[in-house]
Tab-separated table of C-alpha atoms in Angstrom:
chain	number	residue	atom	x	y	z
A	1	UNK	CA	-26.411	35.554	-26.440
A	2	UNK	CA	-29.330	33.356	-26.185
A	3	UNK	CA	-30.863	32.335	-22.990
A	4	UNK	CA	-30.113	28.681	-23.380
A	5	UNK	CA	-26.794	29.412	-24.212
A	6	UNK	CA	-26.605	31.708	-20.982
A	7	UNK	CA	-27.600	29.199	-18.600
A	8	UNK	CA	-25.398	26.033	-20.337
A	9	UNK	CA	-22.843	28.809	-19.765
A	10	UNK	CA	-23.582	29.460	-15.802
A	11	UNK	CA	-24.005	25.658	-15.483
A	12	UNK	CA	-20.415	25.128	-16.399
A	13	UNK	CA	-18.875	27.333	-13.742
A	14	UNK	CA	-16.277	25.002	-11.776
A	15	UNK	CA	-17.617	25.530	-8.302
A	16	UNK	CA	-15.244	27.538	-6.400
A	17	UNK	CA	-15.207	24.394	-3.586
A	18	UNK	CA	-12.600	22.281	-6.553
A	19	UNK	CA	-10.128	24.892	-5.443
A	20	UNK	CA	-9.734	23.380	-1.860
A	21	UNK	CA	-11.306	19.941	-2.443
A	22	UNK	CA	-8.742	18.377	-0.961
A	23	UNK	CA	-9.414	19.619	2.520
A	24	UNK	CA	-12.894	18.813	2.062
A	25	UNK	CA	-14.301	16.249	4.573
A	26	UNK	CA	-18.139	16.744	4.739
A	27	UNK	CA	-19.829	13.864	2.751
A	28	UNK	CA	-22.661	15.827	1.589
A	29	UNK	CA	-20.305	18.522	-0.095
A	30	UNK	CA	-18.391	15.911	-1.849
A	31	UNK	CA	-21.864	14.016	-3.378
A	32	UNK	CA	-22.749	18.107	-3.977
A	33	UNK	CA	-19.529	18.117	-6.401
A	34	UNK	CA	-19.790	14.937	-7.913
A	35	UNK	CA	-23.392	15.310	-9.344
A	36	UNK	CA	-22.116	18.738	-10.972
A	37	UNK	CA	-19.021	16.714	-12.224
A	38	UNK	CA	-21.851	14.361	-13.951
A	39	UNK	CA	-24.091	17.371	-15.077
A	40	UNK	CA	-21.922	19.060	-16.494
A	41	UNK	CA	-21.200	16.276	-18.759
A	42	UNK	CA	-24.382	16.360	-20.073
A	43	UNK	CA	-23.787	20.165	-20.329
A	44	UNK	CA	-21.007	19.969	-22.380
A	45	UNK	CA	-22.919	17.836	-24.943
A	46	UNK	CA	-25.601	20.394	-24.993
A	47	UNK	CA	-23.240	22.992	-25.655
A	48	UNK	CA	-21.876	21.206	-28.356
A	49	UNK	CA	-24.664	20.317	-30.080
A	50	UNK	CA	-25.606	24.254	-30.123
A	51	UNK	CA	-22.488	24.748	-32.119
A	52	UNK	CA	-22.762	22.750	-34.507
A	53	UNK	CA	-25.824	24.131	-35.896
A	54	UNK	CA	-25.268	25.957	-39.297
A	55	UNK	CA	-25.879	29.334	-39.333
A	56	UNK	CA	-24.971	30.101	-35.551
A	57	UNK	CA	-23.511	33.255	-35.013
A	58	UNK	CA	-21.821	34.155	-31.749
A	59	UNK	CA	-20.402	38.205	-30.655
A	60	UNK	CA	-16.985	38.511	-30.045
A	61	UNK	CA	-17.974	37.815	-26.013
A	62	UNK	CA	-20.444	35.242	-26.329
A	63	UNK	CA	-17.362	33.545	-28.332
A	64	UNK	CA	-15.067	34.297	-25.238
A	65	UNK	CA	-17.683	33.223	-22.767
A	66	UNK	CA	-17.928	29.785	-24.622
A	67	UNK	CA	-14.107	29.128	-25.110
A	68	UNK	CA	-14.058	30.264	-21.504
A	69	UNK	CA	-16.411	27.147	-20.433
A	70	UNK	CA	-14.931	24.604	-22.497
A	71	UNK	CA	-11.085	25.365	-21.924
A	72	UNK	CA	-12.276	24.606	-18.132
A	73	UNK	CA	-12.378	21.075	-18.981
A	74	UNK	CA	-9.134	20.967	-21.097
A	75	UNK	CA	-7.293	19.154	-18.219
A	76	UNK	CA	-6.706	16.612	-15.799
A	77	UNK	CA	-7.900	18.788	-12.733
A	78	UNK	CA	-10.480	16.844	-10.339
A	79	UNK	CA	-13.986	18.079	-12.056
A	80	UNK	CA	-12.720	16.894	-15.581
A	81	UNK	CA	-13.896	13.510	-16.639
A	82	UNK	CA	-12.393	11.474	-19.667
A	83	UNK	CA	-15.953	12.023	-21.643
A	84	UNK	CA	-16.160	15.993	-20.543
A	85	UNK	CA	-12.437	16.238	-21.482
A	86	UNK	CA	-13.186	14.753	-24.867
A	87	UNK	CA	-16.004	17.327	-25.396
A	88	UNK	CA	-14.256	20.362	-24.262
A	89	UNK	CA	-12.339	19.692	-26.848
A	90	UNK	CA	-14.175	19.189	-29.265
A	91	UNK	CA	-16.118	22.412	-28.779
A	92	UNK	CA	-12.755	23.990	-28.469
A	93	UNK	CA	-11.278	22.693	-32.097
A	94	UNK	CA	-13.902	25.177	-33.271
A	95	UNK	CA	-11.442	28.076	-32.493
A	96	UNK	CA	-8.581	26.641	-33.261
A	97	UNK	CA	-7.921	29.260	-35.721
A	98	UNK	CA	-9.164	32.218	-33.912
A	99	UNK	CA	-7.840	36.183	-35.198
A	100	UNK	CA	-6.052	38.003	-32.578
A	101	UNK	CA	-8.826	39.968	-31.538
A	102	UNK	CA	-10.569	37.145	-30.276
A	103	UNK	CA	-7.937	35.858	-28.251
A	104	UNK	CA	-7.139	39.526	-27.499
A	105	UNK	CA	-11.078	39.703	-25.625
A	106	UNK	CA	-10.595	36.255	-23.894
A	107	UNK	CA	-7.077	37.351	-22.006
A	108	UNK	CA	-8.838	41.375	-21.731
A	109	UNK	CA	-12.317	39.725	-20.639
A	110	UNK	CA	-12.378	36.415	-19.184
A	111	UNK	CA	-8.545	36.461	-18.219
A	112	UNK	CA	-6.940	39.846	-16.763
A	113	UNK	CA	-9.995	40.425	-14.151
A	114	UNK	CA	-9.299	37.732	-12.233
A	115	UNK	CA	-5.682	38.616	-11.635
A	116	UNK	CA	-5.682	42.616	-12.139
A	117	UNK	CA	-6.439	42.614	-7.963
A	118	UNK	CA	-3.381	40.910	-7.321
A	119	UNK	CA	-0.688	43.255	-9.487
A	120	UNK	CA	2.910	41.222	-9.386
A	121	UNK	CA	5.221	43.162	-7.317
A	122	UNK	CA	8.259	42.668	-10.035
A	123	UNK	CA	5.781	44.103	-12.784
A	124	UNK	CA	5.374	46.983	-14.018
A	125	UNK	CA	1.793	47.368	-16.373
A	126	UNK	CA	3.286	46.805	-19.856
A	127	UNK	CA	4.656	43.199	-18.376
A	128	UNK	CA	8.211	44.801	-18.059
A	129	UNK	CA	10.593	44.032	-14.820
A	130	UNK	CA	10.713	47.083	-12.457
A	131	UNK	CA	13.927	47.439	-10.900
A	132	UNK	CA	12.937	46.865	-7.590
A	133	UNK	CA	9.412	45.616	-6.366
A	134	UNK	CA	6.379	47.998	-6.078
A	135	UNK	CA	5.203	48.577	-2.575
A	136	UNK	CA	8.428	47.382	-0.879
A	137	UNK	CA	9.925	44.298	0.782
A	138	UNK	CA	7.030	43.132	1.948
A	139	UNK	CA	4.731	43.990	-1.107
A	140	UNK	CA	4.785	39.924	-1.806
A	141	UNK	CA	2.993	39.414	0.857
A	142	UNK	CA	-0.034	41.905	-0.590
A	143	UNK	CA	0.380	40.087	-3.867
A	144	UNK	CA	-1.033	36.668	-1.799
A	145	UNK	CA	-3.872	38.516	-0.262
A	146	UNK	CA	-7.580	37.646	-1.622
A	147	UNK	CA	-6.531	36.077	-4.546
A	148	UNK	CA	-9.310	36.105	-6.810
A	149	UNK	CA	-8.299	33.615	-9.391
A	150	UNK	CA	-8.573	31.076	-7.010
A	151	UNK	CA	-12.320	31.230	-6.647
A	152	UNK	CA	-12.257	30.368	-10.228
A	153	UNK	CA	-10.319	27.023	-10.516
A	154	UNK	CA	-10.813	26.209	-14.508
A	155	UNK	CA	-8.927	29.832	-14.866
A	156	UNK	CA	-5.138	28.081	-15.422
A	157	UNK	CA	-7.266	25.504	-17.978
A	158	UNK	CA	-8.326	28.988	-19.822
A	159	UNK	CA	-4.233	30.723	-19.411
A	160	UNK	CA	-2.857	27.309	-20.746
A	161	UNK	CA	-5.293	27.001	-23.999
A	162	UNK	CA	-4.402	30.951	-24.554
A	163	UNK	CA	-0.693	30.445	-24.678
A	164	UNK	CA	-0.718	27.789	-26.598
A	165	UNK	CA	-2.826	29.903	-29.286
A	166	UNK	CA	-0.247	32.641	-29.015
A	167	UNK	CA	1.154	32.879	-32.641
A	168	UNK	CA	4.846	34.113	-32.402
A	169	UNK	CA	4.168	37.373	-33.663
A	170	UNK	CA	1.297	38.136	-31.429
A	171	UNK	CA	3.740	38.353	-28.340
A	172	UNK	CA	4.560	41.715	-28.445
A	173	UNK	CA	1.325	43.065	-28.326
A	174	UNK	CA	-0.195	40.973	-26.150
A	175	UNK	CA	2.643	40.564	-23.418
A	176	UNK	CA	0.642	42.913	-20.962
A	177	UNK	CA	-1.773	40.552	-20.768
A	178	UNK	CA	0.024	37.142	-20.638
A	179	UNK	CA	2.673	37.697	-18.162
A	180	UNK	CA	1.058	38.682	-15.209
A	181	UNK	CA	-1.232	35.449	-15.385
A	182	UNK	CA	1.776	33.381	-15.889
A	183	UNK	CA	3.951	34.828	-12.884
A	184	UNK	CA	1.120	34.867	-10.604
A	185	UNK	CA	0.733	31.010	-11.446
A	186	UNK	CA	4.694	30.507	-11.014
A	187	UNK	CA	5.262	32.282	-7.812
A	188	UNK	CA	2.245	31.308	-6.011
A	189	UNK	CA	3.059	30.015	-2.629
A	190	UNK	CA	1.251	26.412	-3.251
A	191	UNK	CA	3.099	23.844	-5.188
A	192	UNK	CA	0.649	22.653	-7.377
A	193	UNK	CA	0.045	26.317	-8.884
A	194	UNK	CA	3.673	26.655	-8.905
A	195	UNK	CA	3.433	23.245	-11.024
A	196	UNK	CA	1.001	24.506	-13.591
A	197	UNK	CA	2.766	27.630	-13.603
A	198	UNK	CA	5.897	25.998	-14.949
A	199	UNK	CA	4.051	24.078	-17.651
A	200	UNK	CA	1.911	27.243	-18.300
A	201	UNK	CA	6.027	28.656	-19.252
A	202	UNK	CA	7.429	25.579	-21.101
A	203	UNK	CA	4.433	25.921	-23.461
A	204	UNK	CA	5.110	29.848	-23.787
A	205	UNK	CA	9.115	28.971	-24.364
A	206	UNK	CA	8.183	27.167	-27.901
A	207	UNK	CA	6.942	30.369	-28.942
A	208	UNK	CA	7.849	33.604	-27.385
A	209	UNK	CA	10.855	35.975	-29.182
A	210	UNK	CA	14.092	35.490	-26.478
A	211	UNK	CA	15.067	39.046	-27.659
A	212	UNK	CA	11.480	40.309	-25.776
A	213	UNK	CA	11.953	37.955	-22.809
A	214	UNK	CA	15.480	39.745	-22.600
A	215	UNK	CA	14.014	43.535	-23.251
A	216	UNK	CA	11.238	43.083	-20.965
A	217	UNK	CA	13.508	41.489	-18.410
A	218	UNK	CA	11.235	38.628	-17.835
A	219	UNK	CA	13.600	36.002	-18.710
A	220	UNK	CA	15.144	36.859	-15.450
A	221	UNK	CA	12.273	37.001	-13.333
A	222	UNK	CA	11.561	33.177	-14.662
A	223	UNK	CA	14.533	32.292	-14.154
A	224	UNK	CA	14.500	33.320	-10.621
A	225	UNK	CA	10.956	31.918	-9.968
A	226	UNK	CA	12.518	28.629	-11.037
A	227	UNK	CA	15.280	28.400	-9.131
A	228	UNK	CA	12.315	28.885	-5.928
A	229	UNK	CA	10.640	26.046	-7.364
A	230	UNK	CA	13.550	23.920	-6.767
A	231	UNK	CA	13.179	25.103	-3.144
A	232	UNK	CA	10.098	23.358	-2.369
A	233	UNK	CA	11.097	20.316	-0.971
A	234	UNK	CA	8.322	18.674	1.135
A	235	UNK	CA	5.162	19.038	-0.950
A	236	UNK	CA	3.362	16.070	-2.616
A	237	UNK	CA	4.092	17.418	-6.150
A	238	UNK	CA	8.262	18.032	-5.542
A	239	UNK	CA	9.345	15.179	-7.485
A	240	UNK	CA	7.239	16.678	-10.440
A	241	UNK	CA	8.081	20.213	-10.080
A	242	UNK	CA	11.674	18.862	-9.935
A	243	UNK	CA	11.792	17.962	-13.450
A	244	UNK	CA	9.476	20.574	-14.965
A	245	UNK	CA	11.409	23.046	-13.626
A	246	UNK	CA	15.104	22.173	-14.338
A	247	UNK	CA	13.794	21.145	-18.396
A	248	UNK	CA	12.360	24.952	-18.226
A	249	UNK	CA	15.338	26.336	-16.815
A	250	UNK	CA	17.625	24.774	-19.618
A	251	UNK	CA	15.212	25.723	-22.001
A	252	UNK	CA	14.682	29.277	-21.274
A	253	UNK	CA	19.184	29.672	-20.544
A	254	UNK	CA	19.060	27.860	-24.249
A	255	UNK	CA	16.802	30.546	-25.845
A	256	UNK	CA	17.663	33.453	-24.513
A	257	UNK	CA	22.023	32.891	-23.917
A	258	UNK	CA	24.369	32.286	-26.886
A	259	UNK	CA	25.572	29.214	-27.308
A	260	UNK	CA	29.056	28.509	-25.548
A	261	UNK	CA	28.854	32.258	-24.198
A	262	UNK	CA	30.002	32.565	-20.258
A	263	UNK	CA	26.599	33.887	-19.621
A	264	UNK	CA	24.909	30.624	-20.902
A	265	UNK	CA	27.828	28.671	-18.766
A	266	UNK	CA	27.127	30.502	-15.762
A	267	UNK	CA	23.253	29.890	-15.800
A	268	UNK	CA	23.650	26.082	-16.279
A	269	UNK	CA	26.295	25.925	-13.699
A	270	UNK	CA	24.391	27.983	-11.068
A	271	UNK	CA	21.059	25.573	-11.722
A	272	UNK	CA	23.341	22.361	-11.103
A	273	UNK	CA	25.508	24.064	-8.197
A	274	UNK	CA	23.098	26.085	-6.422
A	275	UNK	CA	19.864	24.516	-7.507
A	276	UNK	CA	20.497	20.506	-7.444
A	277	UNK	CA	23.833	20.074	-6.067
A	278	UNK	CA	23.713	22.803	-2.774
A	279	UNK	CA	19.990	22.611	-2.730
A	280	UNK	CA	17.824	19.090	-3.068
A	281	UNK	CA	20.742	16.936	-2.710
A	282	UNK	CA	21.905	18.545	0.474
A	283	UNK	CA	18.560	19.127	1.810
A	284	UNK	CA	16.074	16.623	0.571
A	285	UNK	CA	18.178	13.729	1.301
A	286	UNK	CA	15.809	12.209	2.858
A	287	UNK	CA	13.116	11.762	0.367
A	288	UNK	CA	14.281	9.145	-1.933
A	289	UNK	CA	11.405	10.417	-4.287
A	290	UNK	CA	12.725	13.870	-4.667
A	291	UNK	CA	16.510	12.785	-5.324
A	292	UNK	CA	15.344	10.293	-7.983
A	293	UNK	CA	12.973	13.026	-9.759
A	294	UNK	CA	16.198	15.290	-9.848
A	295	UNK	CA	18.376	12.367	-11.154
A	296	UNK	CA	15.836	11.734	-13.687
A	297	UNK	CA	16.130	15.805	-14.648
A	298	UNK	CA	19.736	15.939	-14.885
A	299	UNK	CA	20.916	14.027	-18.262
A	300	UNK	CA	19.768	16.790	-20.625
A	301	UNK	CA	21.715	19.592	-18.889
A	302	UNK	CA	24.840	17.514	-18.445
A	303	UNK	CA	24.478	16.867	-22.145
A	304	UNK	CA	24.736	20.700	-22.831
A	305	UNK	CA	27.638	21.311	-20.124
A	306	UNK	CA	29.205	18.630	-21.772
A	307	UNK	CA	33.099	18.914	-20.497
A	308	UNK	CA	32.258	22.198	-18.082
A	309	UNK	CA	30.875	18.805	-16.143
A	310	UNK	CA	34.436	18.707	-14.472
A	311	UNK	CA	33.987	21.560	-12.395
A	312	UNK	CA	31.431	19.580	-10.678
A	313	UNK	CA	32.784	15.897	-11.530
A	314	UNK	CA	33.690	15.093	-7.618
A	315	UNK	CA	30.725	15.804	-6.273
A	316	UNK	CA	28.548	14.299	-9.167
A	317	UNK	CA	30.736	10.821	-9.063
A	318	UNK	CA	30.642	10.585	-5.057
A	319	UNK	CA	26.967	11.312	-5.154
A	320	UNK	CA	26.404	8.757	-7.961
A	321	UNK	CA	28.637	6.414	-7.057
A	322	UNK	CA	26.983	6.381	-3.268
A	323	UNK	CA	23.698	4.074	-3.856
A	324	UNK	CA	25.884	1.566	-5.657
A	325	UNK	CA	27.183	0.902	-2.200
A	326	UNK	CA	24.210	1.109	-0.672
A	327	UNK	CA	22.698	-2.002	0.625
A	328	UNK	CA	19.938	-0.478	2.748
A	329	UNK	CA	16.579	-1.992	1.486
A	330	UNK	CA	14.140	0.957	-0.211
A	331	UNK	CA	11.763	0.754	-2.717
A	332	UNK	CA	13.658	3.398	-4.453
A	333	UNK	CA	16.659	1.785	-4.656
A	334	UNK	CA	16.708	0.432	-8.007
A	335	UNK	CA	15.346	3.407	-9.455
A	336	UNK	CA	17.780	5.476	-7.861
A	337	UNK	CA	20.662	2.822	-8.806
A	338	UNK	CA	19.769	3.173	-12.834
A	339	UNK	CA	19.283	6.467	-12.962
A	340	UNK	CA	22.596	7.079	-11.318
A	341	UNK	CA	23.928	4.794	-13.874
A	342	UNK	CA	22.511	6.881	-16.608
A	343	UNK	CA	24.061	10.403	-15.407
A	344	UNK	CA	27.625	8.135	-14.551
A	345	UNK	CA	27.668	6.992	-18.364
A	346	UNK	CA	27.162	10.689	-19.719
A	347	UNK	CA	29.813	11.801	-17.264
A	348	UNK	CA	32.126	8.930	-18.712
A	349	UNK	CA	31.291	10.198	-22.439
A	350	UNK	CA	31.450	13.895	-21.834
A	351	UNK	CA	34.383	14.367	-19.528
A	352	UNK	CA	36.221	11.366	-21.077
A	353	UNK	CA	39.887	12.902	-20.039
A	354	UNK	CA	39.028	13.747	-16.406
A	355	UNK	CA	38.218	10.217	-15.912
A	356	UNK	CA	40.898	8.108	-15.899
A	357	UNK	CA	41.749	9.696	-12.285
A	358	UNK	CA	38.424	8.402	-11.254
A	359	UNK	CA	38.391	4.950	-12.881
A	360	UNK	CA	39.275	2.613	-10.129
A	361	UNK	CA	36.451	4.230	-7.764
A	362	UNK	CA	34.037	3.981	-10.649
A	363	UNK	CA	34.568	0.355	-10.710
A	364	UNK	CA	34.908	-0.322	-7.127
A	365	UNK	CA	31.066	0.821	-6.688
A	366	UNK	CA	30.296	-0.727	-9.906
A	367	UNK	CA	31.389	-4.109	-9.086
A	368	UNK	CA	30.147	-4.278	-5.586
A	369	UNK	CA	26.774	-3.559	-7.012
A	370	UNK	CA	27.139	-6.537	-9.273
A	371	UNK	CA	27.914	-8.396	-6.434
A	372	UNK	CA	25.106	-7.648	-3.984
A	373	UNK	CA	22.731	-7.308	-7.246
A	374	UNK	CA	24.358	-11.167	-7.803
A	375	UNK	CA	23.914	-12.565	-3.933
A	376	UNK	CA	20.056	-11.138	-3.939
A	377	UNK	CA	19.490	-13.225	-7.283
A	378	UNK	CA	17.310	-10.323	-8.501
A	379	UNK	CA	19.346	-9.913	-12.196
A	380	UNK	CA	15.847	-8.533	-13.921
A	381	UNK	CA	14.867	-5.652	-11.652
A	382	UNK	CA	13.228	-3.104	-13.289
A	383	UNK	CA	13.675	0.203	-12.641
A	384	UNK	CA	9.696	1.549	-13.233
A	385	UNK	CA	8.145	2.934	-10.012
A	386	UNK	CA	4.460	1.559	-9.426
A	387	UNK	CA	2.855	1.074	-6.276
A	388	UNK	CA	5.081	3.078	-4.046
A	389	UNK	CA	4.633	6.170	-6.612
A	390	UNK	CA	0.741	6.220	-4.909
A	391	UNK	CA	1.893	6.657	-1.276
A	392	UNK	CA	3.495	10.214	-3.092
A	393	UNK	CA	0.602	10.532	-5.802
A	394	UNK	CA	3.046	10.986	-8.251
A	395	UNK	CA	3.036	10.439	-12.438
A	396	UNK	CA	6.222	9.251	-13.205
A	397	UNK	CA	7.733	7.809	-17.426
A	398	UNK	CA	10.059	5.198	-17.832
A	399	UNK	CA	14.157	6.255	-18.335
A	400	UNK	CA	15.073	5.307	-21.361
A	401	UNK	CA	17.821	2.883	-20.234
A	402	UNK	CA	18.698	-1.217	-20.239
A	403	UNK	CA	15.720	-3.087	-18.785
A	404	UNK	CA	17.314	-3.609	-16.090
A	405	UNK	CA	20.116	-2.817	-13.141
A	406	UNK	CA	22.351	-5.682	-14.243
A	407	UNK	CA	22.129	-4.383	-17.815
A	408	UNK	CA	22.762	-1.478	-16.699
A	409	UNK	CA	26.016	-2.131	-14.564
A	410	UNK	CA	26.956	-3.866	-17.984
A	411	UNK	CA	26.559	-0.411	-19.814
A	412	UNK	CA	28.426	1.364	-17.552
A	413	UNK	CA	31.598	-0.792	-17.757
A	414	UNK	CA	31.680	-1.055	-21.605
A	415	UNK	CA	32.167	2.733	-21.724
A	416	UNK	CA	34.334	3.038	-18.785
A	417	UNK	CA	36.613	0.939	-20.921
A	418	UNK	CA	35.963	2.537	-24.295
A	419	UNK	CA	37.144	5.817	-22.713
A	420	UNK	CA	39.784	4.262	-20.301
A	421	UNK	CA	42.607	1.389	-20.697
A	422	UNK	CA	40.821	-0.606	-17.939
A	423	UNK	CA	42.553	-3.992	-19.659
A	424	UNK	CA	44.591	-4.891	-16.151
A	425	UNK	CA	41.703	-3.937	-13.766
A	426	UNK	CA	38.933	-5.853	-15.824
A	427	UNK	CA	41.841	-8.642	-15.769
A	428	UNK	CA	42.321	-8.685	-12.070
A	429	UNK	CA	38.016	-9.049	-11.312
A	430	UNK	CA	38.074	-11.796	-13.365
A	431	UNK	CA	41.145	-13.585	-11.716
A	432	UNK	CA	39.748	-12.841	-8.686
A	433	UNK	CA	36.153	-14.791	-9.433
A	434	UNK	CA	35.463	-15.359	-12.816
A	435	UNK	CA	31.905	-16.604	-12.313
A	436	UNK	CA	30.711	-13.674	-10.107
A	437	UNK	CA	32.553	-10.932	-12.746
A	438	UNK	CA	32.378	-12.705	-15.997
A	439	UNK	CA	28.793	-11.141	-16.821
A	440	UNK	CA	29.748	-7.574	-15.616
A	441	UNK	CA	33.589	-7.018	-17.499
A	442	UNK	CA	33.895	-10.821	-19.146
A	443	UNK	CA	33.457	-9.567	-22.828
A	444	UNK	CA	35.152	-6.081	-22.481
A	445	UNK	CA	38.204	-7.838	-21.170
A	446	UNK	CA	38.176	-10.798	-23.982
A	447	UNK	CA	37.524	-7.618	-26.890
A	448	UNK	CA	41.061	-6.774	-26.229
């Protein structure tokens, strides 16, 4: 490696003060980071300009040392600007179609001596599940000491590039060297680790062979790492580790369970039941954000459930049902209104026959919605979360649902009476106040 190339190298070394540059409070150290965070810029453009010359040829290290650098900047992390980002990967699309031996020396060389000091307790060194954790009880709490990995924060950039370059067939051999990376990421005590880690494992899920997650044991030990992600409740990235981790969850039950088997049942009714139902919803009540972000998780699995919905369905239609009657004034409220609506329509479609028990309650909450949604004169709120997502510094998408509550409301009672013979009780709102109900059940009843 050349000299120039050395130093470009050492000059693009996130400074181990990104890791904690949150609790940072000293005005000097902060200008300190945000010069390097402009340098290396200018570093990256260097870098890249070396590789494009013809003729340039790089050892297998040299190779890992670069990929190293620029997969740093492959994110959205805090030293990463838009035009560094843009470089990385740029520099980066020149191994997009790296042999396994390279990516074998990044994950040996750059990768697996950051982490080896920190062995996972549940791991044995071919990336199997021991049957009960090395060292003890109490060996998790050796597996938090000196973490090494932290002092190098674009490390998770460099585990996320390599998994996604993990051809299908390259699992097997390289498993020793992926999985402890990934756990460490997934059952770190800090939320936002835990975060990555769960994206670090959706990306792996596209990929990996369920029949080695199952001989290995691993899809277990995932599956039990995200179940403790639901658990952490009062951290600034909850609502986001809400929804990565339920989508994983499904994912992994879906690729490594049969479809329609008990076993597959079982895991999707333990993640509602224990994870959403006995676990946020009865303990996270209070943050409006964290209910909505597991609202906003739940239509996919109670798509795949489909009629096993009923073993839940009177707990899932009391708590849907409740912030239609709630006239308590939150900036969540809407939100939390629609995408109740959302999961209450899937329930109505997938547990069709169950519902005609339920129908008059349905409609009692949906109609006194309409009616304090009616009084407030607000029949175009939208359900899209902006300034109050700050306050939690929180990403949130748009549901895919009616543009608005009232359209929503609307939904809800067309396919309440598509699935139900609601003909007298849509006939009885109307008689009652035609005006006030004729927008909500008017044209379901006159279909008839």
């Amino acid at each position: 490696m050349s000299e120039n190339l050395e130093l470009l190298l050492h000059n693009l070394r996130v400074p181990t003060d990104y890791a904690r540059i949150q609790h940072i409070t000293e005005d000097s150290a902060l200008v300190h980071l945000d010069e390097w965070k402009d340098s290396a810029e200018r570093v990256l453009t260097e870098l890249e300009l070396i590789l494009n010359q013809k003729n340039l040829e790089l050892s297998l290290n040299s190779q890992a040392d670069v990929i190293q650098a620029a997969a740093s900047f492959d994110g959205q992390d805090s030293w990463v600007t838009p035009i560094g980002r843009t470089t990385a990967q740029g520099i980066l699309r020149h191994f997009d179609d790296l042999p396994q031996s390279q990516l074998t020396q990044i994950l040996n060389h750059n990768v697996k001596p950051l982490f080896q000091f920190n062995p996972h307790p549940n791991l044995n060194a071919s990336g199997r599940k021991l049957p009960r954790p090395a060292g003890g009880p109490m060996a998790t709490h050796d597996f938090y000491d000196d973490q090494m990995w932290k002092a190098a924060p674009g490390v998770v950039n460099l585990v996320s590039w390599c998994i996604r370059h993990v051809h299908r067939d390259w699992y097997e051999t390289l498993w020793h060297l992926v999985i402890p990376p990934v756990m460490a990421l997934l059952d770190d005590f800090e939320a936002h680790n835990k975060l990555r880690g769960v994206g670090i494992v959706s990306e792996m899920l596209r990929e990996v062979p369920s029949q080695l997650l199952r001989r290995t044991g691993v899809d277990g030990l995932i599956r039990s790492s995200l179940n403790t992600c639901l658990t952490h409740l009062n951290d600034t990235e909850t609502p986001q580790l809400i929804e990565a981790a339920v989508d994983a969850y499904l994912t992994l039950t879906l690729l490594t369970t049969e479809v329609g088997s008990s076993e597959q049942f079982d895991q999707l009714c333990a993640l509602l039941g224990e994870g959403v139902i006995r676990g946020i919803w009865l303990y996270a009540s209070d943050r409006p954000d964290v209910v909505l972000a597991s609202l906003r998780a739940l239509p996919p699995l109670l798509r795949t459930l489909k009629i096993g919905n009923a073993r839940f369905l009177k707990v899932l239609i009391t708590q849907l049902l409740h912030p239609l009657k709630t006239n308590v004034a939150s900036p969540w409220l809407d939100d939390i209104q629609i995408a109740s609506l959302r999961l209450l329509s899937i329930l109505i479609e997938e547990c069709a026959p169950c519902i005609p028990r339920w129908k008059t309650t349905i409609l009692d909450a949906v109609a006194r919605c309409w009616v304090t949604l009616k009084d407030s004169g607000k029949t175009c709120r939208r359900f899209l979360i902006r300034d109050h997502l700050a306050a939690y510094d929180v990403t949130m998408t748009a549901l895919v649902l009616p543009a608005g509550l009232n359209s929503a409301l609307r939904h809800t009672c067309n396919l309440l009476g598509q699935c139900v013979m609601m003909e007298n009780e849509y006939r009885q709102l109307l008689e009652m106040d035609e005006k006030m109900f004729e927008g909500l059940v008017g044209s379901e009843e006159k279909s008839r």
